[in-house]
PDB file of C-alpha atoms in Angstrom:
ATOM      1  CA  MET A  22      65.028-114.860 -30.651  1.00 46.00           C
ATOM      2  CA  ALA A  23      62.233-117.360 -30.167  1.00 46.00           C
ATOM      3  CA  PHE A  24      59.345-116.089 -28.104  1.00 44.00           C
ATOM      4  CA  THR A  25      57.502-118.426 -25.758  1.00 42.00           C
ATOM      5  CA  ALA A  26      53.914-117.635 -24.742  1.00 39.00           C
ATOM      6  CA  MET A  27      53.399-116.003 -21.345  1.00 40.00           C
ATOM      7  CA  LEU A  28      57.097-115.277 -21.113  1.00 41.00           C
ATOM      8  CA  VAL A  29      57.893-111.849 -19.768  1.00 39.00           C
ATOM      9  CA  PHE A  30      60.857-110.901 -21.860  1.00 35.00           C
ATOM     10  CA  LEU A  31      61.344-107.372 -20.605  1.00 34.00           C
ATOM     11  CA  SER A  32      61.416-105.987 -17.107  1.00 32.00           C
ATOM     12  CA  ALA A  33      59.814-102.684 -16.275  1.00 33.00           C
ATOM     13  CA  CYS A  34      62.741-100.384 -15.924  1.00 35.00           C
ATOM     14  CA  GLY A  35      61.441 -96.888 -16.369  1.00 35.00           C
ATOM     15  CA  GLY A  36      58.766 -94.441 -15.406  1.00 36.00           C
ATOM     16  CA  SER A  37      55.184 -94.585 -16.580  1.00 38.00           C
ATOM     17  CA  SER A  38      53.594 -92.622 -19.377  1.00 38.00           C
ATOM     18  CA  GLU A  39      52.112 -89.288 -18.462  1.00 42.00           C
ATOM     19  CA  GLU A  40      49.065 -90.196 -20.498  1.00 46.00           C
ATOM     20  CA  ASN A  41      48.458 -93.561 -18.868  1.00 46.00           C
ATOM     21  CA  GLU A  42      50.416 -95.300 -16.130  1.00 61.00           C
ATOM     22  CA  THR A  43      50.301 -98.641 -17.914  1.00 69.00           C
ATOM     23  CA  ASN A  44      53.741-100.261 -17.910  1.00 90.00           C
ATOM     24  CA  GLU A  45      52.649-103.757 -18.878  1.00 94.00           C
ATOM     25  CA  VAL A  46      50.921-104.929 -22.066  1.00 97.00           C
ATOM     26  CA  THR A  47      49.540-108.415 -22.733  1.00 97.00           C
ATOM     27  CA  ILE A  48      49.215-109.451 -26.377  1.00 98.00           C
ATOM     28  CA  GLY A  49      46.704-112.192 -27.195  1.00 97.00           C
ATOM     29  CA  TYR A  50      46.544-114.518 -30.190  1.00 97.00           C
ATOM     30  CA  PHE A  51      45.693-118.052 -31.326  1.00 93.00           C
ATOM     31  CA  PRO A  52      48.290-120.758 -32.067  1.00 89.00           C
ATOM     32  CA  ASN A  53      47.446-121.038 -35.758  1.00 87.00           C
ATOM     33  CA  LEU A  54      48.475-119.691 -39.132  1.00 90.00           C
ATOM     34  CA  THR A  55      45.823-116.983 -39.378  1.00 91.00           C
ATOM     35  CA  HIS A  56      47.601-115.218 -36.504  1.00 95.00           C
ATOM     36  CA  ILE A  57      50.855-115.131 -38.447  1.00 96.00           C
ATOM     37  CA  ALA A  58      51.223-111.347 -38.150  1.00 97.00           C
ATOM     38  CA  THR A  59      51.313-111.513 -34.357  1.00 98.00           C
ATOM     39  CA  ILE A  60      53.643-114.506 -34.371  1.00 98.00           C
ATOM     40  CA  VAL A  61      56.112-112.877 -36.777  1.00 98.00           C
ATOM     41  CA  GLY A  62      55.953-109.625 -34.818  1.00 98.00           C
ATOM     42  CA  LEU A  63      56.941-111.523 -31.683  1.00 98.00           C
ATOM     43  CA  GLU A  64      59.586-113.713 -33.296  1.00 98.00           C
ATOM     44  CA  ASN A  65      61.294-110.797 -35.041  1.00 98.00           C
ATOM     45  CA  GLY A  66      61.233-108.624 -31.929  1.00 98.00           C
ATOM     46  CA  TYR A  67      59.118-105.887 -33.517  1.00 99.00           C
ATOM     47  CA  PHE A  68      56.829-105.488 -30.500  1.00 98.00           C
ATOM     48  CA  GLU A  69      59.806-105.387 -28.146  1.00 98.00           C
ATOM     49  CA  GLU A  70      61.462-102.693 -30.247  1.00 98.00           C
ATOM     50  CA  GLU A  71      58.380-100.530 -30.749  1.00 98.00           C
ATOM     51  CA  PHE A  72      57.137-100.610 -27.142  1.00 97.00           C
ATOM     52  CA  GLY A  73      60.597 -99.930 -25.760  1.00 96.00           C
ATOM     53  CA  GLU A  74      62.250-100.727 -22.464  1.00 94.00           C
ATOM     54  CA  ASP A  75      59.655 -99.022 -20.271  1.00 94.00           C
ATOM     55  CA  ILE A  76      56.942-101.536 -21.179  1.00 96.00           C
ATOM     56  CA  THR A  77      56.869-105.142 -19.993  1.00 97.00           C
ATOM     57  CA  LEU A  78      55.363-107.385 -22.662  1.00 97.00           C
ATOM     58  CA  LYS A  79      53.495-110.610 -21.993  1.00 97.00           C
ATOM     59  CA  THR A  80      51.591-112.930 -24.296  1.00 98.00           C
ATOM     60  CA  LYS A  81      48.521-115.081 -23.825  1.00 97.00           C
ATOM     61  CA  THR A  82      47.337-117.728 -26.276  1.00 96.00           C
ATOM     62  CA  VAL A  83      43.749-118.947 -26.497  1.00 93.00           C
ATOM     63  CA  THR A  84      42.022-121.468 -28.738  1.00 88.00           C
ATOM     64  CA  ASN A  85      38.905-119.554 -29.743  1.00 88.00           C
ATOM     65  CA  GLY A  86      37.468-116.074 -29.993  1.00 90.00           C
ATOM     66  CA  GLY A  87      35.094-116.496 -27.076  1.00 90.00           C
ATOM     67  CA  LEU A  88      38.011-117.135 -24.746  1.00 93.00           C
ATOM     68  CA  PHE A  89      39.915-114.215 -26.289  1.00 95.00           C
ATOM     69  CA  MET A  90      37.083-111.768 -25.649  1.00 94.00           C
ATOM     70  CA  GLU A  91      36.546-113.153 -22.148  1.00 94.00           C
ATOM     71  CA  ALA A  92      40.221-112.519 -21.433  1.00 96.00           C
ATOM     72  CA  MET A  93      39.944-109.016 -22.853  1.00 95.00           C
ATOM     73  CA  ALA A  94      36.865-108.337 -20.724  1.00 94.00           C
ATOM     74  CA  THR A  95      38.745-109.412 -17.594  1.00 94.00           C
ATOM     75  CA  GLU A  96      41.766-107.324 -18.666  1.00 94.00           C
ATOM     76  CA  THR A  97      44.083-110.298 -19.067  1.00 96.00           C
ATOM     77  CA  ILE A  98      44.508-109.394 -22.759  1.00 97.00           C
ATOM     78  CA  ASP A  99      44.974-105.774 -23.832  1.00 97.00           C
ATOM     79  CA  VAL A 100      45.418-106.104 -27.573  1.00 98.00           C
ATOM     80  CA  GLY A 101      45.925-108.832 -30.151  1.00 97.00           C
ATOM     81  CA  THR A 102      44.431-110.769 -33.035  1.00 96.00           C
ATOM     82  CA  VAL A 103      40.976-112.358 -33.104  1.00 95.00           C
ATOM     83  CA  GLY A 104      38.173-113.026 -35.565  1.00 90.00           C
ATOM     84  CA  PRO A 105      35.625-110.234 -36.057  1.00 91.00           C
ATOM     85  CA  GLY A 106      32.715-112.556 -35.176  1.00 90.00           C
ATOM     86  CA  PRO A 107      33.446-112.906 -31.443  1.00 91.00           C
ATOM     87  CA  LEU A 108      34.411-109.242 -31.220  1.00 92.00           C
ATOM     88  CA  LEU A 109      31.142-107.945 -32.655  1.00 91.00           C
ATOM     89  CA  ASN A 110      29.173-110.370 -30.460  1.00 90.00           C
ATOM     90  CA  ILE A 111      30.625-108.635 -27.405  1.00 92.00           C
ATOM     91  CA  TYR A 112      30.675-105.116 -28.861  1.00 93.00           C
ATOM     92  CA  VAL A 113      26.894-104.829 -29.137  1.00 90.00           C
ATOM     93  CA  LYS A 114      26.695-105.493 -25.377  1.00 90.00           C
ATOM     94  CA  ASP A 115      29.746-103.499 -24.354  1.00 92.00           C
ATOM     95  CA  PRO A 116      31.246-101.065 -26.905  1.00 94.00           C
ATOM     96  CA  SER A 117      34.604-100.991 -25.121  1.00 94.00           C
ATOM     97  CA  TYR A 118      36.502-102.986 -27.754  1.00 95.00           C
ATOM     98  CA  HIS A 119      37.580-101.942 -31.212  1.00 96.00           C
ATOM     99  CA  ILE A 120      39.077-103.170 -34.458  1.00 96.00           C
ATOM    100  CA  ILE A 121      42.172-101.068 -35.083  1.00 96.00           C
ATOM    101  CA  SER A 122      43.609-102.938 -38.092  1.00 97.00           C
ATOM    102  CA  GLY A 123      43.116-105.886 -40.361  1.00 96.00           C
ATOM    103  CA  ALA A 124      45.456-108.881 -40.140  1.00 95.00           C
ATOM    104  CA  VAL A 125      44.366-111.731 -42.436  1.00 93.00           C
ATOM    105  CA  ASN A 126      41.727-112.112 -45.123  1.00 92.00           C
ATOM    106  CA  GLY A 127      40.704-115.605 -46.183  1.00 90.00           C
ATOM    107  CA  GLY A 128      42.383-118.470 -44.405  1.00 87.00           C
ATOM    108  CA  ALA A 129      39.129-120.347 -43.767  1.00 91.00           C
ATOM    109  CA  VAL A 130      37.818-123.307 -45.772  1.00 95.00           C
ATOM    110  CA  LEU A 131      34.929-125.764 -45.750  1.00 98.00           C
ATOM    111  CA  VAL A 132      36.073-129.394 -45.873  1.00 98.00           C
ATOM    112  CA  ALA A 133      33.908-132.536 -46.114  1.00 98.00           C
ATOM    113  CA  ASP A 134      34.715-136.096 -45.088  1.00 97.00           C
ATOM    114  CA  ASN A 135      35.130-138.149 -48.283  1.00 95.00           C
ATOM    115  CA  ASP A 136      33.009-140.919 -46.757  1.00 94.00           C
ATOM    116  CA  SER A 137      30.146-138.593 -45.834  1.00 95.00           C
ATOM    117  CA  GLY A 138      28.458-138.475 -49.227  1.00 95.00           C
ATOM    118  CA  VAL A 139      28.843-134.705 -49.217  1.00 97.00           C
ATOM    119  CA  THR A 140      30.199-133.513 -52.553  1.00 97.00           C
ATOM    120  CA  GLU A 141      28.589-130.084 -52.770  1.00 96.00           C
ATOM    121  CA  LEU A 142      27.212-127.488 -50.395  1.00 97.00           C
ATOM    122  CA  ALA A 143      23.581-128.579 -50.800  1.00 98.00           C
ATOM    123  CA  ASP A 144      24.513-132.069 -49.565  1.00 98.00           C
ATOM    124  CA  LEU A 145      24.950-130.658 -46.049  1.00 98.00           C
ATOM    125  CA  ASP A 146      21.181-130.954 -45.643  1.00 98.00           C
ATOM    126  CA  GLY A 147      20.698-133.143 -42.556  1.00 98.00           C
ATOM    127  CA  LYS A 148      24.440-133.313 -41.839  1.00 98.00           C
ATOM    128  CA  ARG A 149      26.648-132.267 -38.918  1.00 98.00           C
ATOM    129  CA  VAL A 150      29.363-129.635 -39.456  1.00 99.00           C
ATOM    130  CA  ALA A 151      32.172-128.836 -37.022  1.00 98.00           C
ATOM    131  CA  ILE A 152      32.909-125.190 -36.208  1.00 97.00           C
ATOM    132  CA  PRO A 153      35.497-123.840 -33.730  1.00 92.00           C
ATOM    133  CA  VAL A 154      32.880-122.407 -31.362  1.00 90.00           C
ATOM    134  CA  ILE A 155      29.320-121.122 -31.544  1.00 92.00           C
ATOM    135  CA  GLY A 156      29.364-117.503 -32.707  1.00 90.00           C
ATOM    136  CA  SER A 157      32.852-117.809 -34.191  1.00 90.00           C
ATOM    137  CA  THR A 158      33.855-116.210 -37.469  1.00 90.00           C
ATOM    138  CA  GLN A 159      33.713-119.631 -39.160  1.00 93.00           C
ATOM    139  CA  ASP A 160      30.212-120.176 -37.734  1.00 95.00           C
ATOM    140  CA  VAL A 161      29.027-116.928 -39.321  1.00 95.00           C
ATOM    141  CA  MET A 162      30.803-117.742 -42.597  1.00 95.00           C
ATOM    142  CA  LEU A 163      29.118-121.153 -42.699  1.00 98.00           C
ATOM    143  CA  ARG A 164      25.710-119.559 -42.154  1.00 98.00           C
ATOM    144  CA  LYS A 165      26.430-117.188 -45.044  1.00 96.00           C
ATOM    145  CA  ALA A 166      27.378-120.109 -47.318  1.00 97.00           C
ATOM    146  CA  LEU A 167      24.314-122.149 -46.315  1.00 98.00           C
ATOM    147  CA  GLN A 168      22.030-119.242 -47.192  1.00 96.00           C
ATOM    148  CA  GLU A 169      23.242-119.500 -50.778  1.00 95.00           C
ATOM    149  CA  VAL A 170      21.697-122.995 -51.096  1.00 97.00           C
ATOM    150  CA  ASP A 171      18.602-122.279 -48.984  1.00 98.00           C
ATOM    151  CA  LEU A 172      19.872-124.172 -45.948  1.00 98.00           C
ATOM    152  CA  SER A 173      20.209-123.090 -42.336  1.00 97.00           C
ATOM    153  CA  PRO A 174      21.380-124.545 -39.008  1.00 97.00           C
ATOM    154  CA  THR A 175      19.044-126.510 -36.752  1.00 97.00           C
ATOM    155  CA  THR A 176      19.276-123.731 -34.173  1.00 94.00           C
ATOM    156  CA  SER A 177      17.587-121.461 -36.716  1.00 95.00           C
ATOM    157  CA  GLY A 178      14.925-123.976 -37.693  1.00 96.00           C
ATOM    158  CA  GLY A 179      16.981-125.610 -40.439  1.00 97.00           C
ATOM    159  CA  THR A 180      18.529-129.024 -40.996  1.00 98.00           C
ATOM    160  CA  VAL A 181      22.294-128.523 -40.626  1.00 98.00           C
ATOM    161  CA  GLU A 182      23.651-129.306 -37.170  1.00 98.00           C
ATOM    162  CA  LEU A 183      26.561-127.181 -35.932  1.00 98.00           C
ATOM    163  CA  TYR A 184      29.036-128.988 -33.681  1.00 97.00           C
ATOM    164  CA  ALA A 185      31.531-126.907 -31.704  1.00 96.00           C
ATOM    165  CA  ALA A 186      35.006-128.450 -31.517  1.00 94.00           C
ATOM    166  CA  ALA A 187      38.582-127.220 -31.362  1.00 89.00           C
ATOM    167  CA  PRO A 188      40.102-127.202 -34.878  1.00 88.00           C
ATOM    168  CA  ALA A 189      42.894-129.530 -33.752  1.00 86.00           C
ATOM    169  CA  ASP A 190      40.259-132.127 -32.808  1.00 92.00           C
ATOM    170  CA  THR A 191      38.522-132.232 -36.186  1.00 95.00           C
ATOM    171  CA  THR A 192      40.846-134.898 -37.622  1.00 94.00           C
ATOM    172  CA  THR A 193      39.695-137.256 -34.871  1.00 95.00           C
ATOM    173  CA  LEU A 194      36.066-136.315 -35.482  1.00 97.00           C
ATOM    174  CA  PHE A 195      36.487-137.156 -39.176  1.00 97.00           C
ATOM    175  CA  SER A 196      38.097-140.521 -38.425  1.00 95.00           C
ATOM    176  CA  GLN A 197      35.288-141.384 -35.994  1.00 95.00           C
ATOM    177  CA  ASP A 198      32.600-140.250 -38.465  1.00 95.00           C
ATOM    178  CA  SER A 199      31.350-137.901 -35.749  1.00 97.00           C
ATOM    179  CA  VAL A 200      30.955-135.002 -38.190  1.00 98.00           C
ATOM    180  CA  HIS A 201      30.425-134.844 -41.934  1.00 98.00           C
ATOM    181  CA  ALA A 202      32.279-131.593 -42.610  1.00 98.00           C
ATOM    182  CA  ALA A 203      34.184-128.781 -40.920  1.00 98.00           C
ATOM    183  CA  ALA A 204      34.325-125.018 -41.333  1.00 97.00           C
ATOM    184  CA  THR A 205      37.816-124.294 -40.108  1.00 94.00           C
ATOM    185  CA  GLN A 206      40.859-122.075 -40.417  1.00 88.00           C
ATOM    186  CA  GLU A 207      44.235-122.979 -41.819  1.00 87.00           C
ATOM    187  CA  PRO A 208      46.336-125.023 -41.460  1.00 85.00           C
ATOM    188  CA  TRP A 209      43.628-127.338 -40.123  1.00 89.00           C
ATOM    189  CA  GLY A 210      41.756-127.403 -43.428  1.00 91.00           C
ATOM    190  CA  TYR A 211      44.824-128.688 -45.219  1.00 90.00           C
ATOM    191  CA  VAL A 212      45.446-131.202 -42.423  1.00 89.00           C
ATOM    192  CA  LEU A 213      41.928-132.588 -42.883  1.00 95.00           C
ATOM    193  CA  GLU A 214      42.588-133.018 -46.595  1.00 94.00           C
ATOM    194  CA  THR A 215      45.939-134.740 -46.207  1.00 91.00           C
ATOM    195  CA  GLN A 216      45.480-136.696 -42.980  1.00 91.00           C
ATOM    196  CA  ALA A 217      41.759-137.285 -42.472  1.00 95.00           C
ATOM    197  CA  ASN A 218      40.344-138.227 -45.877  1.00 95.00           C
ATOM    198  CA  GLY A 219      38.875-134.773 -46.382  1.00 97.00           C
ATOM    199  CA  GLN A 220      37.945-133.015 -49.593  1.00 96.00           C
ATOM    200  CA  LYS A 221      37.548-129.283 -49.976  1.00 95.00           C
ATOM    201  CA  LEU A 222      33.960-128.183 -50.555  1.00 96.00           C
ATOM    202  CA  LEU A 223      34.735-124.470 -50.612  1.00 96.00           C
ATOM    203  CA  ASP A 224      38.233-123.052 -50.956  1.00 94.00           C
ATOM    204  CA  TRP A 225      39.286-119.882 -49.155  1.00 92.00           C
ATOM    205  CA  ASP A 226      38.371-117.698 -52.137  1.00 92.00           C
ATOM    206  CA  GLU A 227      34.909-119.309 -52.425  1.00 94.00           C
ATOM    207  CA  PHE A 228      33.844-119.695 -48.795  1.00 95.00           C
ATOM    208  CA  ALA A 229      31.334-117.051 -47.679  1.00 95.00           C
ATOM    209  CA  TRP A 230      32.712-113.700 -48.874  1.00 92.00           C
ATOM    210  CA  GLY A 231      35.711-115.326 -50.553  1.00 86.00           C
ATOM    211  CA  LYS A 232      38.869-113.257 -50.703  1.00 84.00           C
ATOM    212  CA  GLU A 233      37.013-110.420 -48.993  1.00 85.00           C
ATOM    213  CA  SER A 234      36.274-112.562 -45.935  1.00 82.00           C
ATOM    214  CA  THR A 235      37.929-110.863 -42.985  1.00 82.00           C
ATOM    215  CA  ASN A 236      39.278-113.718 -40.865  1.00 81.00           C
ATOM    216  CA  THR A 237      41.519-112.011 -38.334  1.00 87.00           C
ATOM    217  CA  VAL A 238      41.705-108.427 -37.076  1.00 92.00           C
ATOM    218  CA  VAL A 239      43.648-106.519 -34.457  1.00 94.00           C
ATOM    219  CA  ALA A 240      41.371-105.850 -31.487  1.00 93.00           C
ATOM    220  CA  ALA A 241      42.099-103.495 -28.623  1.00 93.00           C
ATOM    221  CA  SER A 242      40.330-102.623 -25.400  1.00 93.00           C
ATOM    222  CA  GLU A 243      39.254 -99.048 -24.861  1.00 89.00           C
ATOM    223  CA  ASN A 244      41.504 -98.850 -21.798  1.00 89.00           C
ATOM    224  CA  PHE A 245      44.497 -99.763 -23.947  1.00 94.00           C
ATOM    225  CA  MET A 246      43.496 -97.296 -26.660  1.00 94.00           C
ATOM    226  CA  GLU A 247      43.307 -94.433 -24.170  1.00 94.00           C
ATOM    227  CA  ASN A 248      47.076 -94.340 -24.484  1.00 94.00           C
ATOM    228  CA  ASP A 249      47.825 -93.291 -28.065  1.00 94.00           C
ATOM    229  CA  ALA A 250      51.507 -94.101 -27.632  1.00 95.00           C
ATOM    230  CA  LEU A 251      50.762 -97.732 -26.768  1.00 96.00           C
ATOM    231  CA  THR A 252      48.346 -98.097 -29.667  1.00 97.00           C
ATOM    232  CA  GLU A 253      50.845 -96.567 -32.077  1.00 97.00           C
ATOM    233  CA  SER A 254      53.608 -98.847 -30.811  1.00 98.00           C
ATOM    234  CA  TYR A 255      51.509-101.953 -31.388  1.00 98.00           C
ATOM    235  CA  LEU A 256      50.420-100.866 -34.846  1.00 98.00           C
ATOM    236  CA  LYS A 257      53.954 -99.924 -35.899  1.00 98.00           C
ATOM    237  CA  ALA A 258      55.092-103.429 -34.984  1.00 98.00           C
ATOM    238  CA  HIS A 259      52.063-104.924 -36.725  1.00 98.00           C
ATOM    239  CA  LEU A 260      52.764-102.956 -39.910  1.00 98.00           C
ATOM    240  CA  ARG A 261      56.375-104.143 -39.872  1.00 98.00           C
ATOM    241  CA  ALA A 262      55.258-107.744 -39.429  1.00 98.00           C
ATOM    242  CA  VAL A 263      52.751-107.546 -42.284  1.00 98.00           C
ATOM    243  CA  GLU A 264      55.359-106.029 -44.602  1.00 98.00           C
ATOM    244  CA  PHE A 265      57.916-108.671 -43.627  1.00 99.00           C
ATOM    245  CA  ILE A 266      55.463-111.504 -44.321  1.00 98.00           C
ATOM    246  CA  GLN A 267      54.508-110.051 -47.684  1.00 98.00           C
ATOM    247  CA  LYS A 268      58.164-109.763 -48.715  1.00 98.00           C
ATOM    248  CA  ASN A 269      59.457-112.948 -47.047  1.00 98.00           C
ATOM    249  CA  PRO A 270      56.728-115.610 -47.160  1.00 97.00           C
ATOM    250  CA  GLU A 271      59.022-118.641 -46.810  1.00 97.00           C
ATOM    251  CA  GLU A 272      60.959-117.212 -43.874  1.00 98.00           C
ATOM    252  CA  SER A 273      57.699-116.166 -42.229  1.00 98.00           C
ATOM    253  CA  GLN A 274      56.317-119.685 -42.534  1.00 97.00           C
ATOM    254  CA  ALA A 275      59.477-121.071 -40.931  1.00 97.00           C
ATOM    255  CA  LEU A 276      59.062-118.644 -38.032  1.00 97.00           C
ATOM    256  CA  VAL A 277      55.490-119.833 -37.502  1.00 96.00           C
ATOM    257  CA  ILE A 278      56.546-123.491 -37.523  1.00 95.00           C
ATOM    258  CA  GLU A 279      59.268-122.860 -34.952  1.00 96.00           C
ATOM    259  CA  HIS A 280      57.040-120.676 -32.779  1.00 96.00           C
ATOM    260  CA  LEU A 281      54.185-123.173 -32.686  1.00 92.00           C
ATOM    261  CA  LYS A 282      56.616-126.022 -31.994  1.00 92.00           C
ATOM    262  CA  GLU A 283      57.886-124.201 -28.899  1.00 93.00           C
ATOM    263  CA  LEU A 284      54.340-123.326 -27.907  1.00 89.00           C
ATOM    264  CA  THR A 285      52.664-126.704 -28.393  1.00 83.00           C
ATOM    265  CA  GLY A 286      55.492-129.231 -28.660  1.00 85.00           C
ATOM    266  CA  GLN A 287      54.259-130.232 -32.119  1.00 81.00           C
ATOM    267  CA  GLU A 288      56.020-129.396 -35.366  1.00 87.00           C
ATOM    268  CA  LEU A 289      53.863-128.589 -38.372  1.00 86.00           C
ATOM    269  CA  ASN A 290      54.850-129.980 -41.746  1.00 89.00           C
ATOM    270  CA  ALA A 291      56.473-127.293 -43.911  1.00 93.00           C
ATOM    271  CA  ASP A 292      54.537-128.387 -47.013  1.00 89.00           C
ATOM    272  CA  GLU A 293      51.267-128.172 -45.082  1.00 86.00           C
ATOM    273  CA  VAL A 294      52.073-124.685 -43.852  1.00 91.00           C
ATOM    274  CA  GLU A 295      53.066-123.516 -47.337  1.00 93.00           C
ATOM    275  CA  ALA A 296      49.851-124.873 -48.854  1.00 88.00           C
ATOM    276  CA  ALA A 297      47.783-123.318 -46.094  1.00 87.00           C
ATOM    277  CA  PHE A 298      49.632-119.992 -46.409  1.00 92.00           C
ATOM    278  CA  ASN A 299      48.527-119.811 -50.042  1.00 91.00           C
ATOM    279  CA  ASN A 300      44.932-119.803 -48.786  1.00 89.00           C
ATOM    280  CA  LEU A 301      45.169-116.469 -47.024  1.00 91.00           C
ATOM    281  CA  GLU A 302      46.149-112.842 -47.532  1.00 94.00           C
ATOM    282  CA  VAL A 303      48.081-110.957 -44.872  1.00 96.00           C
ATOM    283  CA  THR A 304      46.862-107.363 -44.833  1.00 95.00           C
ATOM    284  CA  THR A 305      46.035-104.371 -42.658  1.00 96.00           C
ATOM    285  CA  SER A 306      42.862-103.683 -44.650  1.00 93.00           C
ATOM    286  CA  VAL A 307      39.433-104.170 -43.082  1.00 93.00           C
ATOM    287  CA  ASN A 308      36.327-104.759 -45.195  1.00 91.00           C
ATOM    288  CA  GLU A 309      33.747-102.874 -43.180  1.00 92.00           C
ATOM    289  CA  GLN A 310      30.853-103.988 -45.405  1.00 93.00           C
ATOM    290  CA  VAL A 311      31.666-107.661 -44.805  1.00 93.00           C
ATOM    291  CA  ILE A 312      31.861-107.133 -41.050  1.00 93.00           C
ATOM    292  CA  GLN A 313      28.477-105.379 -41.104  1.00 94.00           C
ATOM    293  CA  GLU A 314      27.034-108.355 -43.000  1.00 95.00           C
ATOM    294  CA  MET A 315      28.532-110.627 -40.346  1.00 94.00           C
ATOM    295  CA  ALA A 316      26.712-108.586 -37.714  1.00 95.00           C
ATOM    296  CA  ASP A 317      23.479-108.951 -39.688  1.00 96.00           C
ATOM    297  CA  ILE A 318      23.891-112.748 -39.777  1.00 95.00           C
ATOM    298  CA  SER A 319      24.732-112.845 -36.061  1.00 94.00           C
ATOM    299  CA  LEU A 320      21.501-110.958 -35.393  1.00 95.00           C
ATOM    300  CA  GLU A 321      19.530-113.451 -37.498  1.00 95.00           C
ATOM    301  CA  ALA A 322      21.158-116.275 -35.519  1.00 94.00           C
ATOM    302  CA  GLU A 323      20.148-114.501 -32.290  1.00 93.00           C
ATOM    303  CA  TYR A 324      23.754-114.384 -31.126  1.00 93.00           C
ATOM    304  CA  VAL A 325      23.338-110.646 -30.623  1.00 92.00           C
ATOM    305  CA  SER A 326      20.416-108.366 -29.857  1.00 93.00           C
ATOM    306  CA  SER A 327      21.502-105.692 -32.318  1.00 94.00           C
ATOM    307  CA  ASN A 328      23.485-105.404 -35.535  1.00 95.00           C
ATOM    308  CA  ASN A 329      24.535-101.832 -34.782  1.00 95.00           C
ATOM    309  CA  ILE A 330      28.332-101.879 -34.770  1.00 94.00           C
ATOM    310  CA  ASP A 331      28.841 -98.168 -35.384  1.00 95.00           C
ATOM    311  CA  GLY A 332      32.136 -97.145 -33.806  1.00 94.00           C
ATOM    312  CA  MET A 333      33.521-100.672 -33.521  1.00 95.00           C
ATOM    313  CA  ILE A 334      36.011-100.128 -36.334  1.00 95.00           C
ATOM    314  CA  ASN A 335      38.532 -97.395 -35.536  1.00 95.00           C
ATOM    315  CA  LEU A 336      41.336 -97.193 -38.081  1.00 96.00           C
ATOM    316  CA  SER A 337      42.311 -93.585 -37.389  1.00 95.00           C
ATOM    317  CA  ILE A 338      45.691 -94.325 -35.800  1.00 95.00           C
ATOM    318  CA  LEU A 339      46.541 -96.946 -38.432  1.00 96.00           C
ATOM    319  CA  GLU A 340      45.719 -94.524 -41.231  1.00 95.00           C
ATOM    320  CA  GLY A 341      47.797 -91.826 -39.566  1.00 94.00           C
ATOM    321  CA  LEU A 342      50.818 -94.127 -39.447  1.00 94.00           C
ATOM    322  CA  LYS A 343      50.441 -94.928 -43.143  1.00 87.00           C
ATOM    323  CA  GLU A 344      50.534 -91.270 -44.193  1.00 77.00           C
TER     324      GLU A 344
END
């Protein structure tokens, strides 16, 4: 059964939980490949099955982590997948949101325009680089990579200009010579290579923390987590989706293509999706050291006033389900 965003596919038909009277859950995610676990969970009906008939499920798609966290803060998203960068930016101000599982490692690349003269990382000196949004996970990853060649963004006194743009718009930016490179998630990196004269500067296993780079996590609001049954239901569905993807990569890619076609009206090329899929790892693991380093970089960038993220990562329910 295909699942269209914002479609209510169940009606509330039972009583509320004794623990929490919530009878409606809104799942948030982005319309891209790094949110494959959520998409497969929806397409295969895992969330519907695990939450049961007493819970009405809705979905909400957003295009960047800032919008995701804004929706979570206004209680229009309860749980879903987002990059750790936007989550930690909010957490240090309001510790009401938590990482309850990993979702995807890798899946982000750094691509340069072939006509830009940029052939290695150091060539970004004086150049403009597209990122999804200021404070995004790709922003933080780019800052980490620039540190390795003694460069920094103009906002931190350096020479590399960061330019916020939706990933889907970066092909146009390349063709207009408006940016020289892009730090982006898949499949947009592959699209830049094949459709916009791009060349990969750093592959997914080289960019920032490489294969250990945590790109997407499951985030939940504290209100949602007050109901253990709801949290367990989500994570059971998430675990099933991750296992399905690991065992059935081709079928999972087809589900993503169909889902995004219904969502956006555009059909991704199967070869592009396959190539992009090979640039990520679907997992429930969370690299806490990497996320702490991301918080440190966010503090240096003055995106946050503190790098104290103690308590942000709460994997207790996930670990209990794995036992």
